[in-house]
Coordinates of N, CA and C in Angstrom, one line a residue:
X1 N -4.9 -40.1 -77.7 CA -4.4 -39.0 -77.1 C -5.7 -38.5 -76.1
X2 N -6.8 -38.7 -76.6 CA -8.0 -38.3 -75.9 C -8.1 -38.9 -74.4
X3 N -7.7 -40.3 -74.5 CA -7.8 -41.0 -73.4 C -6.9 -40.6 -72.3
X4 N -5.7 -40.3 -72.7 CA -4.8 -39.8 -71.7 C -5.1 -38.4 -71.1
X5 N -5.8 -37.5 -72.0 CA -6.3 -36.3 -71.5 C -7.4 -36.6 -70.6
X6 N -8.4 -37.6 -70.9 CA -9.4 -37.8 -69.8 C -8.6 -38.5 -68.6
X7 N -7.7 -39.3 -68.6 CA -7.1 -39.8 -67.5 C -6.5 -38.7 -66.7
X8 N -5.9 -37.8 -67.3 CA -5.2 -36.7 -66.7 C -6.1 -35.8 -66.0
X9 N -7.3 -35.5 -66.8 CA -8.3 -34.7 -66.1 C -9.0 -35.3 -64.9
X10 N -9.1 -36.7 -65.0 CA -9.8 -37.4 -63.9 C -8.8 -37.4 -62.6
X11 N -7.5 -37.5 -62.9 CA -6.7 -37.6 -61.8 C -6.5 -36.2 -61.3
X12 N -6.6 -35.0 -62.1 CA -6.6 -33.7 -61.7 C -7.8 -33.5 -60.8
X13 N -8.9 -33.9 -61.3 CA -10.1 -33.9 -60.6 C -10.1 -34.5 -59.2
X14 N -9.5 -35.8 -59.2 CA -9.2 -36.4 -57.9 C -8.4 -35.8 -56.9
X15 N -7.2 -35.3 -57.4 CA -6.4 -34.6 -56.5 C -7.0 -33.2 -56.1
X16 N -7.8 -32.6 -56.9 CA -8.6 -31.5 -56.5 C -9.6 -31.7 -55.4
X17 N -10.3 -32.9 -55.5 CA -11.1 -33.4 -54.4 C -10.5 -33.7 -53.2
X18 N -9.4 -34.4 -53.2 CA -8.6 -34.7 -52.0 C -8.2 -33.4 -51.4
X19 N -7.7 -32.4 -52.2 CA -7.2 -31.1 -51.6 C -8.3 -30.5 -51.0
X20 N -9.5 -30.4 -51.6 CA -10.8 -29.8 -51.0 C -11.1 -30.4 -49.8
X21 N -11.2 -31.8 -49.6 CA -11.3 -32.5 -48.4 C -10.4 -32.2 -47.3
X22 N -9.2 -32.1 -47.6 CA -8.1 -31.6 -46.7 C -8.3 -30.3 -46.1
X23 N -8.6 -29.4 -47.1 CA -8.8 -28.1 -46.6 C -10.3 -27.8 -45.9
X24 N -11.3 -28.5 -46.3 CA -12.5 -28.2 -45.6 C -12.8 -29.1 -44.3
X25 N -12.3 -30.2 -44.5 CA -12.5 -31.3 -43.3 C -11.4 -31.5 -42.3
X26 N -10.3 -31.9 -43.0 CA -9.1 -32.5 -42.2 C -8.4 -31.3 -41.5
X27 N -7.9 -30.3 -42.2 CA -7.3 -29.3 -41.6 C -8.0 -28.5 -40.4
X28 N -9.2 -28.3 -40.6 CA -10.1 -27.6 -39.3 C -10.1 -28.6 -38.1
X29 N -10.3 -29.8 -38.4 CA -10.3 -30.7 -37.4 C -9.0 -30.7 -36.6
X30 N -7.9 -30.9 -37.3 CA -6.6 -31.0 -36.8 C -6.3 -29.6 -36.1
X31 N -6.5 -28.5 -36.6 CA -6.3 -27.2 -35.9 C -7.2 -27.2 -34.6
X32 N -8.4 -27.6 -34.8 CA -9.3 -27.6 -33.5 C -8.7 -28.5 -32.4
X33 N -8.2 -29.7 -32.9 CA -7.6 -30.7 -32.0 C -6.5 -30.1 -31.2
X34 N -5.6 -29.4 -31.9 CA -4.4 -28.7 -31.3 C -4.8 -27.7 -30.2
X35 N -5.9 -26.8 -30.7 CA -6.2 -25.8 -29.9 C -6.7 -26.4 -28.5
X36 N -7.8 -27.3 -28.7 CA -8.3 -28.0 -27.6 C -7.3 -28.7 -26.6
X37 N -6.3 -29.3 -27.3 CA -5.2 -29.8 -26.6 C -4.4 -28.9 -25.7
X38 N -4.2 -27.8 -26.4 CA -3.5 -26.7 -25.6 C -4.3 -26.1 -24.4
X39 N -5.7 -26.1 -24.6 CA -6.5 -25.6 -23.6 C -6.5 -26.7 -22.5
X40 N -6.7 -27.9 -22.7 CA -6.6 -29.0 -21.8 C -5.5 -28.9 -20.9
X41 N -4.2 -28.6 -21.7 CA -3.0 -28.7 -20.9 C -3.0 -27.4 -20.0
X42 N -3.4 -26.3 -20.4 CA -3.6 -25.1 -19.7 C -4.4 -25.2 -18.4
X43 N -5.5 -25.9 -18.6 CA -6.6 -26.0 -17.6 C -6.0 -27.1 -16.5
X44 N -5.2 -28.1 -17.0 CA -4.4 -29.0 -16.1 C -3.4 -28.3 -15.3
X45 N -2.7 -27.4 -15.8 CA -1.8 -26.6 -14.9 C -2.6 -25.7 -14.1
X46 N -3.7 -25.2 -14.3 CA -4.5 -24.2 -13.4 C -5.1 -25.0 -12.3
X47 N -5.6 -26.2 -12.7 CA -6.1 -27.2 -11.7 C -5.0 -27.6 -10.7
X48 N -3.7 -27.9 -11.1 CA -2.7 -28.3 -10.2 C -2.3 -27.2 -9.3
X49 N -2.2 -26.0 -9.9 CA -1.9 -24.8 -9.1 C -3.0 -24.5 -8.1
X50 N -4.3 -24.6 -8.4 CA -5.3 -24.5 -7.6 C -5.4 -25.5 -6.4
X51 N -5.1 -26.8 -6.7 CA -5.0 -27.7 -5.9 C -3.9 -27.5 -4.9
X52 N -2.8 -27.0 -5.3 CA -1.6 -26.7 -4.5 C -2.1 -25.6 -3.4
X53 N -2.8 -24.6 -3.9 CA -3.3 -23.6 -3.0 C -4.3 -24.2 -1.9
X54 N -5.2 -25.1 -2.4 CA -6.1 -25.7 -1.4 C -5.5 -26.5 -0.5
X55 N -4.5 -27.2 -1.0 CA -3.7 -28.1 0.0 C -3.0 -27.3 1.0
X56 N -2.5 -26.1 0.7 CA -1.7 -25.3 1.7 C -2.7 -24.5 2.7
X57 N -4.0 -24.6 2.4 CA -5.0 -23.8 3.1 C -4.9 -24.0 4.7
X58 N -4.9 -25.3 5.1 CA -4.8 -25.5 6.5 C -3.5 -25.0 7.2
X59 N -2.4 -25.1 6.5 CA -1.1 -24.5 7.0 C -1.1 -22.9 7.0
X60 N -1.7 -22.4 6.0 CA -1.7 -20.9 6.0 C -2.7 -20.4 7.1
X61 N -3.9 -21.1 7.3 CA -4.8 -20.8 8.2 C -4.1 -20.9 9.7
X62 N -3.5 -21.9 10.0 CA -2.7 -22.1 11.1 C -1.8 -21.0 11.4
X63 N -0.9 -20.5 10.4 CA -0.1 -19.3 10.4 C -0.9 -18.2 10.7
X64 N -1.9 -17.9 10.1 CA -2.8 -16.7 10.5 C -3.2 -16.7 11.9
X65 N -3.6 -17.8 12.4 CA -4.1 -17.9 13.9 C -2.9 -17.6 14.9
X66 N -1.7 -18.1 14.4 CA -0.5 -18.0 15.3 C -0.2 -16.4 15.3
X67 N -0.3 -15.8 14.1 CA 0.0 -14.4 14.1 C -1.1 -13.6 14.9
X68 N -2.2 -14.0 14.7 CA -3.4 -13.2 15.6 C -3.1 -13.4 17.0
X69 N -2.6 -14.6 17.5 CA -2.4 -14.8 18.9 C -1.1 -14.2 19.4
X70 N -0.2 -13.9 18.6 CA 1.1 -13.2 18.9 C 0.9 -11.9 19.4
X71 N 1.1 -11.6 20.6 CA 1.0 -10.3 21.2 C 2.2 -9.5 21.2
X72 N 3.3 -9.9 20.6 CA 4.5 -9.0 20.7 C 4.4 -7.9 19.8
X73 N 3.4 -7.9 18.8 CA 3.4 -6.7 18.0 C 2.2 -5.6 18.6
X74 N 1.6 -6.1 19.7 CA 0.4 -5.4 20.4 C 0.9 -4.0 20.7
X75 N 2.2 -3.8 21.2 CA 2.6 -2.4 21.4 C 2.6 -1.4 20.2
X76 N 2.6 -2.0 19.1 CA 2.8 -1.1 17.9 C 1.4 -0.5 17.5
X77 N 0.4 -1.0 18.1 CA -1.0 -0.5 17.9 C -1.4 0.5 18.9
X78 N -2.4 1.4 18.5 CA -3.0 2.2 19.6 C -3.9 1.4 20.5
X79 N -3.7 1.4 21.8 CA -4.4 0.4 22.7 C -5.8 0.9 23.1
X80 N -6.4 2.0 22.6 CA -7.5 2.5 23.0 C -8.8 1.7 22.5
X81 N -10.0 1.8 23.2 CA -11.1 1.1 23.0 C -11.9 1.6 21.7
X82 N -11.7 3.0 21.4 CA -12.3 3.6 20.3 C -11.5 4.4 19.5
X83 N -12.0 4.8 18.4 CA -11.1 5.7 17.6 C -11.1 7.1 18.2
X84 N -12.0 7.5 18.9 CA -12.1 8.8 19.4 C -11.0 8.9 20.6
X85 N -11.1 7.8 21.5 CA -10.0 7.8 22.6 C -8.7 7.9 21.9
X86 N -8.5 7.0 20.9 CA -7.2 6.9 20.2 C -6.6 8.2 19.7
X87 N -7.6 9.0 19.2 CA -7.2 10.4 18.5 C -6.9 11.3 19.6
X88 N -7.7 11.2 20.8 CA -7.3 12.2 22.0 C -5.9 11.8 22.5
X89 N -5.6 10.6 22.5 CA -4.3 10.0 22.9 C -3.2 10.7 22.0
X90 N -3.5 10.5 20.6 CA -2.5 11.2 19.7 C -2.3 12.6 19.9
X91 N -3.3 13.3 20.0 CA -3.3 14.7 20.3 C -2.6 15.1 21.5
X92 N -2.9 14.5 22.6 CA -2.1 14.5 23.9 C -0.6 14.3 23.7
X93 N -0.3 13.2 23.0 CA 1.0 12.8 22.7 C 1.9 13.8 22.1
X94 N 1.2 14.3 20.9 CA 1.8 15.2 20.1 C 2.0 16.7 21.0
X95 N 1.1 17.0 21.7 CA 1.3 18.2 22.5 C 2.4 18.1 23.4
X96 N 2.6 16.8 24.2 CA 3.7 16.7 25.0 C 5.0 16.8 24.2
X97 N 5.1 16.1 23.1 CA 6.3 16.3 22.3 C 6.6 17.6 21.8
X98 N 5.6 18.5 21.3 CA 6.0 19.7 20.9 C 6.4 20.7 22.1
X99 N 5.8 20.6 23.2 CA 6.2 21.3 24.3 C 7.5 21.0 24.8
X100 N 7.8 19.6 24.9 CA 9.3 19.3 25.2 C 10.4 19.9 24.3
X101 N 10.0 19.9 23.0 CA 10.9 20.5 22.1 C 10.9 22.0 22.0
X102 N 10.2 22.7 22.7 CA 10.3 24.1 22.8 C 9.4 24.8 21.6
X103 N 8.5 24.1 21.1 CA 7.6 24.4 20.0 C 6.2 24.9 20.6
X104 N 5.1 25.3 19.8 CA 4.0 25.8 20.1 C 2.9 25.0 19.3
X105 N 2.0 24.3 19.8 CA 0.9 23.6 19.2 C -0.1 24.5 18.9
X106 N -0.3 24.7 17.6 CA -1.2 25.8 17.2 C -2.8 25.1 17.1
X107 N -2.7 23.9 16.6 CA -4.1 23.2 16.5 C -3.9 21.8 16.3
X108 N -4.9 21.0 16.6 CA -5.0 19.6 16.3 C -6.4 19.2 16.0
X109 N -6.5 18.3 15.0 CA -7.9 18.0 14.6 C -8.0 16.4 14.3
X110 N -9.0 15.9 14.8 CA -9.2 14.4 14.5 C -9.6 14.3 13.0
X111 N -9.1 13.5 12.2 CA -9.5 13.3 10.8 C -10.4 12.1 10.8
X112 N -11.2 11.8 9.7 CA -12.1 10.6 9.7 C -11.2 9.3 9.9
X113 N -11.7 8.3 10.6 CA -11.2 7.1 10.8 C -11.4 6.3 9.5
X114 N -10.4 5.6 9.0 CA -10.4 4.7 7.8 C -10.2 3.2 8.3
X115 N -11.2 2.5 7.7 CA -11.1 1.0 7.9 C -10.2 0.3 7.0
X116 N -9.0 -0.2 7.5 CA -8.1 -1.1 6.8 C -7.9 -2.3 7.5
X117 N -9.0 -3.2 7.2 CA -9.2 -4.5 7.9 C -7.9 -5.3 8.0
X118 N -7.6 -5.7 9.2 CA -8.3 -5.8 10.4 C -8.0 -4.7 11.3
X119 N -7.5 -3.4 10.7 CA -7.3 -2.4 11.6 C -8.1 -1.2 11.3
X120 N -7.9 -0.2 12.2 CA -8.5 1.2 12.0 C -7.4 2.1 11.9
X121 N -7.3 2.9 10.9 CA -6.3 4.0 10.8 C -6.9 5.3 11.4
X122 N -6.3 5.7 12.6 CA -6.8 6.8 13.3 C -5.8 8.0 13.0
X123 N -6.3 9.0 12.4 CA -5.3 10.2 12.1 C -5.8 11.5 12.7
X124 N -4.7 12.3 12.9 CA -4.8 13.6 13.5 C -4.0 14.6 12.6
X125 N -4.7 15.7 12.3 CA -4.0 16.8 11.6 C -3.5 17.8 12.7
X126 N -2.2 18.1 12.4 CA -1.5 18.9 13.5 C -0.8 20.1 12.8
X127 N -1.1 21.3 13.6 CA -0.4 22.5 13.1 C 0.5 23.0 14.3
X128 N 1.8 23.0 14.0 CA 2.8 23.6 15.1 C 3.5 24.5 14.6
X129 N 4.3 25.3 15.4 CA 5.3 26.4 15.1 C 6.5 26.4 16.1
X130 N 7.4 26.9 15.7 CA 8.6 27.0 16.5 C 10.0 27.3 15.6
X131 N 11.1 27.3 16.3 CA 12.3 27.6 15.4 C 12.6 26.2 14.7
X132 N 13.6 26.4 13.9 CA 14.0 25.2 13.1 C 14.3 24.0 13.8
X133 N 15.2 24.2 14.9 CA 15.5 23.1 15.7 C 14.3 22.5 16.4
X134 N 13.3 23.2 16.9 CA 12.1 22.6 17.6 C 11.3 21.9 16.7
X135 N 11.1 22.3 15.5 CA 10.1 21.7 14.6 C 11.0 20.3 14.1
X136 N 12.1 20.3 13.8 CA 12.9 19.2 13.4 C 12.9 18.2 14.5
X137 N 13.0 18.7 15.7 CA 13.0 17.7 16.9 C 11.6 17.1 17.0
X138 N 10.6 17.8 16.8 CA 9.2 17.2 16.9 C 9.0 16.2 15.8
X139 N 9.5 16.6 14.7 CA 9.3 15.6 13.5 C 10.0 14.4 13.8
X140 N 11.2 14.6 14.2 CA 12.2 13.4 14.4 C 11.4 12.6 15.6
X141 N 11.1 13.2 16.7 CA 10.4 12.3 17.8 C 9.2 11.5 17.4
X142 N 8.4 12.2 16.5 CA 7.2 11.4 16.0 C 7.6 10.2 15.1
X143 N 8.4 10.4 14.2 CA 8.9 9.5 13.1 C 9.8 8.3 13.9
X144 N 10.5 8.6 14.9 CA 11.5 7.6 15.5 C 10.8 7.0 16.6
X145 N 9.7 7.3 17.1 CA 9.0 6.7 18.3 C 8.7 5.3 17.9
X146 N 9.2 4.5 18.7 CA 9.0 3.0 18.6 C 7.6 2.6 18.9
X147 N 6.8 3.0 19.8 CA 5.6 2.4 20.3 C 4.7 3.5 20.7
X148 N 3.5 3.6 20.3 CA 3.0 3.0 19.1 C 3.5 3.5 17.9
X149 N 3.5 2.6 16.9 CA 3.9 3.0 15.6 C 3.1 4.2 15.1
X150 N 3.7 5.2 14.5 CA 3.0 6.5 14.1 C 3.6 6.7 12.6
X151 N 2.8 7.1 11.8 CA 3.2 7.5 10.4 C 2.9 8.9 10.2
X152 N 3.8 9.6 9.8 CA 3.8 11.2 9.7 C 3.8 11.4 8.0
X153 N 2.6 12.0 7.6 CA 2.7 12.3 6.1 C 1.8 13.7 6.0
X154 N 1.8 14.1 4.7 CA 1.1 15.3 4.4 C 1.8 16.4 5.0
X155 N 3.2 16.4 4.9 CA 3.9 17.5 5.7 C 4.0 18.7 4.8
X156 N 3.7 19.9 5.5 CA 3.8 21.2 4.7 C 4.6 22.2 5.7
X157 N 5.7 22.7 5.2 CA 6.4 23.5 6.0 C 6.4 24.9 5.4
X158 N 6.4 26.0 6.2 CA 6.4 27.4 6.0 C 7.5 28.0 6.9
X159 N 8.4 28.8 6.3 CA 9.3 29.4 7.3 C 9.4 30.9 7.1
X160 N 9.8 31.7 8.0 CA 9.9 33.1 8.0 C 11.0 33.5 8.9
X161 N 11.8 34.4 8.2 CA 13.0 35.0 8.8 C 12.8 36.1 9.5
X162 N 13.3 36.3 10.8 CA 13.1 37.6 11.5 C 14.3 37.8 12.2
X163 N 14.5 39.1 12.5 CA 15.7 39.6 13.2 C 15.3 39.9 14.6
X164 N 15.9 39.5 15.6 CA 15.7 39.7 17.0 C 16.9 40.5 17.7
X165 N 16.6 41.6 18.3 CA 17.8 42.3 19.0 C 17.7 42.0 20.5
X166 N 18.8 41.8 21.1 CA 18.9 41.7 22.5 C 20.3 42.1 22.9
X167 N 20.4 42.3 24.3 CA 21.5 42.8 25.0 C 22.3 41.7 25.5
X168 N 23.6 41.7 25.3 CA 24.5 40.8 25.8 C 25.8 41.7 26.3
X169 N 26.0 41.7 27.6 CA 27.1 42.5 28.1 C 27.0 43.8 27.7
X170 N 26.0 44.5 27.9 CA 25.7 45.9 27.5 C 26.1 46.2 25.9
X171 N 26.0 45.1 25.2 CA 26.1 45.4 23.8 C 24.8 44.9 23.1
X172 N 24.5 45.6 22.1 CA 23.3 45.2 21.3 C 23.6 44.0 20.3
X173 N 23.0 43.0 20.3 CA 23.2 41.8 19.4 C 22.0 41.6 18.6
X174 N 22.2 41.6 17.2 CA 21.1 41.3 16.3 C 21.3 39.8 15.9
X175 N 20.1 39.0 16.2 CA 20.2 37.6 15.7 C 19.1 37.5 14.6
X176 N 19.5 36.6 13.6 CA 18.6 36.1 12.7 C 17.9 34.9 13.1
X177 N 16.6 34.9 13.1 CA 15.8 33.6 13.7 C 14.8 33.2 12.5
X178 N 14.8 31.8 12.3 CA 13.9 31.3 11.4 C 12.8 30.7 12.2
X179 N 11.5 31.2 12.0 CA 10.4 30.6 12.6 C 9.8 29.6 11.5
X180 N 9.4 28.5 11.9 CA 8.9 27.4 10.9 C 7.4 27.0 11.5
X181 N 6.5 27.1 10.6 CA 5.1 26.5 10.8 C 5.0 25.3 10.0
X182 N 4.5 24.1 10.6 CA 4.6 23.0 10.1 C 3.1 22.4 10.3
X183 N 2.5 21.8 9.2 CA 1.1 21.2 9.1 C 1.5 19.8 8.7
X184 N 1.0 18.8 9.4 CA 1.0 17.4 9.0 C 0.0 16.6 9.6
X185 N -0.1 15.3 9.0 CA -1.0 14.3 9.6 C -0.2 13.2 10.3
X186 N -0.7 12.7 11.3 CA 0.0 11.7 12.0 C -1.2 10.5 12.1
X187 N -0.7 9.3 11.7 CA -1.7 8.1 11.6 C -1.1 7.0 12.5
X188 N -2.0 6.4 13.3 CA -1.7 5.3 14.3 C -2.8 4.2 13.7
X189 N -2.4 3.0 14.1 CA -3.4 2.1 13.8 C -3.9 1.3 15.1
X190 N -5.2 1.1 15.0 CA -6.0 0.4 16.0 C -6.5 -0.9 15.6
X191 N -6.4 -1.9 16.4 CA -7.0 -3.2 15.9 C -8.5 -3.0 16.1
X192 N -9.3 -3.5 15.1 CA -10.7 -3.4 15.1 C -11.1 -4.4 16.1
X193 N -12.1 -4.1 16.9 CA -12.8 -5.0 17.9 C -13.8 -6.0 17.1
X194 N -13.6 -7.2 17.2 CA -14.6 -8.0 16.3 C -16.0 -8.0 16.8

């Protein structure tokens, strides 16, 4: 019986040694192999994607050059040689639009130019007043203007109702008039000169 116990203990010790080798050596190696294999696969996919981008480089560059040479969009930009001239043009344009709509231009101020490569954003802050129809007409004219492309933002409106009396056929007529003051920014874009 002692011999069977010794054989059993030796077998148990051998199994324990095999399990220890498996846990300490084999399992970490296999796990590391799997992790490295996944990393290699991921890097191979990244390399393939990067190679695709590199291969498309000449085609993309040719497209960019065609777009730069395309002058059909030139009318959307402010044509002036400097941001100061472009701001002056915007101010004059707004003045004409406001006067045509029957409003009053209270003030206009050039805002700092922002570089948004390959463009410069030229902005003017405008303050106008008029009746509801005049202000609405001004805002519509600026937003719907096709060339150059202008963007209106930071709009603030204030209204004030007043009564006006006038004579019509020797009768006194009282009208309710809404005066509107509008403050807003107008931004146009100018191509940067290289």
